[in-house]
XYZ file of C-alpha atoms in Angstrom:
356
model
C -17.580 -13.371 11.225
C -19.139 -10.123 12.467
C -16.642 -9.956 15.318
C -13.812 -10.754 12.922
C -14.968 -7.900 10.710
C -14.602 -5.530 13.641
C -11.271 -6.930 14.784
C -9.721 -6.817 11.340
C -10.485 -3.166 10.829
C -7.040 -2.163 9.759
C -5.662 -5.288 8.222
C -2.330 -4.931 6.637
C 0.528 -7.391 6.175
C 2.350 -5.302 3.672
C 2.239 -1.862 5.216
C -0.331 0.093 7.083
C -2.880 2.848 6.835
C -1.846 6.468 6.723
C -4.335 9.065 7.910
C -5.416 11.071 10.893
C -7.323 8.397 12.755
C -6.810 5.614 15.216
C -7.220 2.106 13.860
C -10.053 1.605 16.347
C -11.763 4.973 15.962
C -15.300 4.932 14.663
C -15.860 1.212 15.142
C -17.089 1.169 18.711
C -14.476 -1.354 19.736
C -11.551 -0.939 22.133
C -8.018 -2.105 21.361
C -7.950 -5.903 21.155
C -7.589 -7.792 24.413
C -4.977 -10.542 23.990
C -6.823 -12.638 26.573
C -9.934 -12.818 24.365
C -9.655 -15.528 21.659
C -10.040 -14.327 18.094
C -12.722 -16.046 15.981
C -10.911 -18.205 13.449
C -12.150 -18.663 9.875
C -12.385 -22.192 8.440
C -9.432 -23.499 6.438
C -9.648 -24.173 2.708
C -7.951 -26.989 0.780
C -4.334 -26.214 -0.223
C -4.082 -24.131 -3.369
C -3.279 -25.811 -6.662
C -2.510 -24.254 -10.077
C -5.593 -22.481 -11.392
C -7.036 -23.892 -14.631
C -6.488 -21.595 -17.570
C -3.356 -19.948 -16.228
C -0.015 -20.539 -17.895
C 3.419 -18.987 -18.047
C 3.863 -16.973 -21.221
C 0.109 -16.645 -21.696
C 0.417 -13.376 -23.626
C 3.394 -14.440 -25.740
C 1.172 -16.080 -28.358
C 0.733 -14.027 -31.527
C -3.032 -13.822 -31.038
C -2.564 -12.467 -27.525
C -0.170 -9.665 -26.611
C 3.544 -10.352 -27.140
C 5.624 -7.967 -25.063
C 2.908 -7.439 -22.444
C 5.131 -8.340 -19.499
C 7.910 -6.087 -20.777
C 5.516 -3.135 -20.943
C 4.516 -3.650 -17.302
C 8.149 -4.075 -16.276
C 9.128 -0.766 -17.878
C 6.486 1.055 -15.846
C 7.554 -0.615 -12.584
C 11.259 0.039 -13.157
C 10.792 3.800 -13.023
C 8.783 3.698 -9.789
C 10.196 4.757 -6.432
C 11.117 2.190 -3.789
C 8.001 3.112 -1.837
C 5.787 2.646 -4.871
C 7.366 -0.736 -5.583
C 6.700 -1.842 -2.010
C 3.137 -0.665 -2.551
C 2.770 -2.825 -5.662
C 3.685 -5.968 -3.707
C 1.178 -5.050 -1.037
C -1.427 -4.303 -3.718
C -1.075 -7.845 -5.076
C -1.588 -9.308 -1.606
C -4.629 -7.164 -0.854
C -6.136 -7.993 -4.235
C -5.723 -11.746 -3.899
C -6.958 -12.048 -0.305
C -10.274 -10.320 -1.064
C -12.404 -11.771 -3.904
C -9.318 -13.541 -5.270
C -6.667 -12.294 -7.693
C -9.139 -10.497 -9.924
C -8.250 -6.802 -9.796
C -11.247 -6.062 -7.544
C -9.074 -3.879 -5.319
C -8.604 -1.509 -8.270
C -12.284 -0.704 -8.749
C -13.309 2.827 -7.885
C -16.654 3.833 -6.430
C -18.660 4.013 -3.237
C -18.049 1.206 -0.740
C -15.538 -0.650 -2.901
C -12.482 -2.424 -1.460
C -10.440 0.601 -2.374
C -12.438 2.766 0.053
C -12.118 0.406 3.026
C -9.976 1.472 5.968
C -7.335 -1.262 5.456
C -6.816 -0.088 1.863
C -6.750 3.684 2.269
C -2.952 3.750 2.147
C -2.540 1.366 -0.791
C -0.165 2.669 -3.435
C 0.445 1.864 -7.071
C -2.968 2.482 -8.631
C -1.555 5.087 -11.007
C 1.210 2.739 -12.108
C -1.281 -0.038 -12.854
C -3.423 2.374 -14.868
C -0.359 3.615 -16.743
C 0.598 0.078 -17.682
C -3.001 -0.681 -18.672
C -3.202 2.384 -20.921
C -0.007 1.383 -22.711
C -1.226 -2.191 -23.118
C -4.576 -1.010 -24.506
C -2.704 0.879 -27.225
C -0.461 -2.108 -27.908
C -3.178 -4.799 -27.870
C -6.628 -3.529 -26.861
C -8.918 -5.731 -24.819
C -6.411 -8.516 -24.208
C -4.496 -8.044 -20.925
C -6.473 -8.122 -17.685
C -5.878 -5.712 -14.849
C -5.568 -8.718 -12.534
C -2.592 -9.984 -14.525
C -1.024 -6.521 -14.552
C -1.147 -6.482 -10.729
C 0.464 -9.938 -10.634
C 3.212 -8.933 -13.080
C 3.865 -5.681 -11.219
C 4.176 -7.517 -7.889
C 6.784 -9.803 -9.415
C 8.708 -6.962 -11.045
C 8.699 -4.903 -7.843
C 9.997 -7.924 -5.918
C 12.757 -8.373 -8.467
C 13.826 -4.749 -8.217
C 13.697 -4.435 -4.427
C 15.591 -7.715 -3.963
C 18.239 -6.573 -6.429
C 17.433 -9.441 -8.752
C 17.455 -12.199 -6.140
C 13.712 -12.752 -6.510
C 12.690 -13.527 -10.070
C 9.937 -15.916 -11.042
C 7.641 -16.629 -13.941
C 4.031 -15.572 -13.475
C 1.263 -17.850 -14.735
C -1.261 -15.532 -16.408
C -4.671 -15.612 -18.014
C -6.775 -14.144 -15.206
C -10.009 -12.286 -15.830
C -11.092 -9.168 -13.986
C -13.812 -9.474 -11.369
C -16.972 -7.405 -11.289
C -17.544 -7.336 -7.533
C -15.762 -5.140 -4.983
C -17.143 -4.576 -1.483
C -15.476 -2.615 1.288
C -16.802 -4.864 4.047
C -15.126 -7.903 2.503
C -11.716 -6.500 3.370
C -12.365 -6.687 7.101
C -13.147 -10.385 6.964
C -10.261 -11.406 4.729
C -7.159 -9.315 5.445
C -5.111 -10.423 8.472
C -4.887 -7.554 10.991
C -1.529 -6.285 12.259
C -2.596 -6.909 15.853
C -3.512 -10.566 15.250
C -1.914 -13.404 17.152
C -0.324 -16.457 15.525
C -3.525 -18.508 15.591
C -5.545 -15.822 13.817
C -2.918 -15.020 11.187
C -2.347 -18.706 10.468
C -6.087 -19.324 10.166
C -6.631 -16.400 7.822
C -3.907 -17.660 5.504
C -5.302 -21.185 5.729
C -8.686 -19.797 4.693
C -7.007 -18.885 1.394
C -5.297 -22.255 0.973
C -1.885 -21.090 2.203
C -0.155 -23.010 4.988
C 1.647 -21.674 8.027
C 5.096 -21.931 6.447
C 3.906 -19.890 3.483
C 2.487 -17.337 5.898
C 5.916 -17.000 7.510
C 7.543 -16.693 4.084
C 5.187 -13.994 2.813
C 5.463 -12.072 6.084
C 9.045 -11.384 5.014
C 7.655 -8.663 2.757
C 7.603 -6.546 5.914
C 11.269 -5.967 5.168
C 10.062 -3.110 2.958
C 7.490 -0.352 3.140
C 6.377 2.036 5.831
C 3.635 1.995 8.427
C 1.592 4.707 10.085
C 1.846 4.962 13.851
C -1.922 4.373 13.958
C -1.276 0.757 12.992
C 0.460 -0.427 16.162
C -0.890 1.401 19.247
C -1.263 -1.978 20.927
C 2.540 -2.292 20.894
C 3.314 0.989 22.681
C 4.300 1.080 25.417
C 5.673 -2.464 25.293
C 3.918 -4.936 27.562
C 5.824 -5.867 30.693
C 7.057 -9.439 31.118
C 6.139 -10.400 27.558
C 8.406 -12.473 25.340
C 6.985 -10.746 22.262
C 7.014 -7.145 23.500
C 8.764 -4.625 21.296
C 12.464 -4.129 21.986
C 12.711 -1.254 24.503
C 15.078 0.936 22.479
C 12.893 0.742 19.374
C 9.775 1.280 21.486
C 11.294 4.409 22.962
C 12.231 5.788 19.557
C 8.790 5.079 18.141
C 7.046 6.565 21.159
C 8.924 9.795 20.554
C 8.353 9.731 16.800
C 4.673 8.842 17.021
C 3.992 11.593 19.544
C 3.841 13.909 16.522
C 0.641 12.211 15.352
C -0.883 8.891 14.381
C -0.363 9.597 10.681
C 3.431 9.741 11.021
C 4.996 6.998 8.904
C 7.943 4.909 10.028
C 9.892 2.200 8.177
C 8.852 -1.368 8.879
C 12.510 -2.363 8.715
C 14.841 0.387 9.886
C 17.964 -1.563 8.832
C 17.240 -2.183 5.126
C 14.013 -0.219 4.541
C 14.155 -0.328 0.739
C 15.555 -3.804 0.283
C 13.475 -6.976 0.100
C 15.679 -9.377 2.029
C 15.836 -11.585 5.114
C 16.457 -8.707 7.531
C 12.826 -8.996 8.601
C 13.529 -12.354 10.244
C 16.485 -10.941 12.155
C 14.181 -8.163 13.333
C 11.598 -10.686 14.512
C 14.226 -12.497 16.563
C 15.436 -9.267 18.157
C 11.843 -8.024 18.640
C 12.470 -5.001 16.400
C 9.121 -5.331 14.606
C 6.079 -3.083 14.588
C 3.168 -5.502 14.531
C 1.971 -8.156 16.943
C 1.371 -10.433 13.951
C 5.123 -10.309 13.300
C 6.183 -10.676 16.927
C 3.869 -13.669 17.364
C 5.985 -15.738 14.960
C 8.206 -16.584 17.937
C 5.339 -17.998 19.986
C 5.524 -21.519 18.535
C 8.577 -23.707 18.011
C 7.618 -24.428 14.408
C 7.376 -20.817 13.287
C 10.277 -19.688 15.458
C 12.541 -22.372 13.956
C 11.639 -21.192 10.462
C 12.256 -17.571 11.414
C 15.687 -18.469 12.776
C 16.485 -20.442 9.637
C 15.562 -17.585 7.298
C 17.456 -15.171 9.532
C 20.587 -17.230 8.885
C 20.948 -18.500 12.436
C 20.590 -22.204 11.652
C 23.169 -24.297 9.851
C 22.043 -26.434 6.957
C 24.057 -28.941 4.946
C 27.835 -28.939 5.339
C 27.620 -26.341 8.088
C 26.457 -23.599 5.703
C 23.899 -20.965 6.626
C 21.597 -21.191 3.619
C 18.421 -19.785 5.157
C 18.620 -16.372 3.452
C 19.129 -17.976 0.036
C 16.307 -20.442 0.604
C 13.958 -17.631 1.617
C 14.263 -15.919 -1.771
C 13.253 -19.159 -3.486
C 10.440 -19.844 -1.017
C 9.128 -16.307 -1.473
C 8.991 -16.843 -5.226
C 7.010 -20.058 -4.793
C 4.624 -18.485 -2.276
C 3.934 -15.492 -4.534
C 3.087 -17.804 -7.435
C 0.834 -19.892 -5.209
C -0.925 -16.834 -3.806
C -1.673 -15.859 -7.395
C -3.969 -18.897 -7.671
C -6.457 -17.574 -5.107
C -9.950 -17.075 -6.509
C -8.958 -16.769 -10.171
C -11.936 -15.782 -12.339
C -12.831 -17.453 -15.632
C -14.242 -15.761 -18.728
C -17.718 -16.745 -17.522
C -17.157 -14.997 -14.182
C -15.150 -11.963 -15.242
C -14.081 -9.712 -18.070
C -11.103 -7.844 -19.485
C -11.623 -4.283 -18.301
C -10.890 -1.383 -20.592
C -9.767 0.696 -17.618
C -8.825 -0.858 -14.311
C -10.905 1.433 -12.111
C -14.269 0.578 -13.675
C -16.110 -2.473 -14.946
C -17.010 -2.399 -18.623
C -20.303 -0.822 -19.657
C -22.779 -3.280 -21.079
């Protein structure tokens, strides 16, 4: 696990770190050598619905009717970049300590201060929604549920209504947040297929669901510091970056490692299946994305979602199916590590645990 902690320094499936540093700087470790096997974490049983969660949890009169609408109103006014950040925030929250709002906690050596999370966006929007909910129904709605609602609402907006699902709620907020935990739990952008698959499996998500959720790389931006292992493209590699894109990025990134570039240059602000087309044409930034073509199982699924495979009556239904599969995977991810009332609390403000 110690080696994994070093390797996963700048983990990010839904974006990447902005800042004047290399993703390897300060860690005493050179860029990853593809010939050296990554240590793989053990798999967990497949996720099942978390006890205590239910759709419409806050609709009861003794809870907080209108809670989801209040969150939605805050998300609707956000920029496309902020909405992409909210989806990424949900992922980073759930993969470390579970979906418990631990990523929101402020302080020394919390998840929020870890290198993989330095570019996370959306904290202010979550706090804004929390403040409004505290006025509407104090002490009822958890920050963890706000993050889950906001991820759904951002997905709905960026997909132009094609992604819309009901969120089981009733989570409690965690009390633990450690920076070092991020390195061991967030899949790094330079990971190969075996590592990325294993890190999802460690959370109870299968390989197909990993491919589905990777489609969120159709939105958001990444700092050049997040993919130095991809430039210049490796010779004689089936997963090397497409030469034209590599040339453009080499020129753009020469201005500094903190320069941000879109993860999907075709539809940068639209959550759609363009990501899978980019994977097939090798127009992707991260090795974790490019590696989806290194097995027949994942490559077939990528081609299907890209719309390159016929299905039923000769129709190309992959793009439509992806929206539905993304909905299901987001709901399932929301079951990771859910806290009970005995393990958590309902924070008054999302950045700090309650004073006892």
